Amino acid sequence: MYTAVNEEDVDQALNIINNAIYDINNEKVILDDKNISLMKKVLKTAVAGTLEDSTQLSNYVLHQVMDGEDIYEFVDDINNMENIKSEDIYNVARKVLKNPTIHILLREKSDR
């Protein structure tokens, strides 16, 4: 996780991030059908954006080929995404957020 805040806001930012992680891990963040549907739309939009941008598309194809993967794998991923349920997201979140790395960037102090 990355964020940039003023030095006086670091503690507040860490508190907000830690509370968000706790709320997700303890299913206090509600992932109902409406929220999951929105997440799917955002992901589909990102895929469409990649397909329309020649640089991003070339980068995707290059990485797929270098990894020995099918360049059309995203089609299966889009189709499989329809089977995702809130329990799946909570389970993955608990794994990913178990020991998260949080980076907070601070502006360099000026000598003025």
XYZ file of C-alpha atoms in Angstrom:
112
model
C 0.000 0.000 0.000
C 1.265 3.421 -0.881
C 0.187 6.872 0.197
C 1.666 10.331 0.422
C 0.822 12.598 3.337
C 2.220 15.542 5.223
C 4.497 14.603 8.117
C 1.925 15.646 10.696
C -0.628 13.266 9.136
C 1.491 10.066 9.193
C -0.012 8.671 12.394
C -3.540 9.380 11.202
C -2.821 7.749 7.825
C -1.389 4.640 9.499
C -4.401 4.459 11.791
C -6.824 4.702 8.858
C -4.923 2.047 6.874
C -4.719 -0.332 9.839
C -8.418 0.143 10.608
C -9.299 -0.545 6.970
C -7.234 -3.750 6.998
C -8.878 -4.846 10.245
C -12.355 -4.080 8.886
C -11.735 -6.039 5.689
C -10.234 -9.007 7.528
C -13.168 -9.085 9.949
C -15.757 -8.610 7.189
C -16.903 -5.250 8.523
C -16.468 -3.927 4.989
C -19.584 -5.200 3.271
C -18.951 -6.853 -0.075
C -22.491 -7.321 -1.284
C -23.576 -8.100 -4.843
C -23.713 -4.398 -5.726
C -20.110 -3.773 -4.576
C -18.787 -6.914 -6.239
C -20.564 -6.008 -9.468
C -18.915 -2.588 -9.372
C -15.492 -4.189 -8.801
C -16.040 -6.443 -11.805
C -17.000 -3.464 -13.976
C -13.864 -1.588 -12.901
C -11.683 -4.582 -13.759
C -13.383 -5.058 -17.128
C -12.883 -1.362 -17.871
C -9.176 -1.679 -17.022
C -8.863 -4.655 -19.372
C -10.646 -2.719 -22.119
C -8.265 0.208 -21.557
C -5.286 -2.121 -21.912
C -6.666 -3.506 -25.160
C -7.108 0.010 -26.563
C -3.629 1.254 -25.616
C -0.967 -0.127 -27.960
C 1.843 0.307 -25.413
C -0.051 -1.445 -22.621
C -1.229 -4.173 -24.982
C 2.308 -4.763 -26.259
C 3.596 -4.925 -22.690
C 0.882 -7.443 -21.746
C 1.553 -9.660 -24.784
C 5.314 -9.521 -24.229
C 4.967 -10.589 -20.581
C 2.536 -13.367 -21.442
C 4.884 -14.744 -24.102
C 7.932 -14.436 -21.834
C 6.068 -16.345 -19.100
C 4.881 -18.996 -21.566
C 1.264 -17.986 -21.025
C -1.582 -17.706 -23.516
C -2.054 -14.122 -24.722
C -5.838 -14.657 -24.581
C -5.762 -15.755 -20.924
C -7.586 -12.551 -19.959
C -10.708 -13.832 -21.738
C -10.868 -16.835 -19.403
C -10.148 -14.550 -16.459
C -13.060 -12.281 -17.408
C -15.369 -15.279 -17.773
C -14.209 -16.842 -14.485
C -14.647 -13.532 -12.714
C -18.409 -14.020 -12.895
C -18.081 -16.841 -10.329
C -16.382 -14.671 -7.686
C -18.298 -14.285 -4.447
C -17.702 -12.163 -1.363
C -16.267 -15.139 0.542
C -13.584 -15.503 -2.137
C -12.564 -11.864 -1.785
C -12.484 -12.025 2.022
C -10.343 -15.185 1.931
C -7.832 -13.663 -0.486
C -7.795 -10.385 1.451
C -6.958 -12.190 4.683
C -3.964 -13.825 2.950
C -2.757 -10.700 1.162
C -3.286 -8.382 4.127
C -1.752 -10.725 6.707
C 1.576 -8.859 6.828
C 1.081 -5.873 4.542
C 3.820 -3.490 3.540
C 2.817 0.135 3.900
C 4.850 2.890 2.244
C 4.223 6.475 3.243
C 6.024 9.124 1.239
C 6.870 12.393 2.915
C 7.713 15.621 1.201
C 11.333 16.676 1.596
C 11.716 19.400 4.180
C 12.873 22.690 2.741
C 15.601 24.775 4.340
C 13.470 27.889 4.275
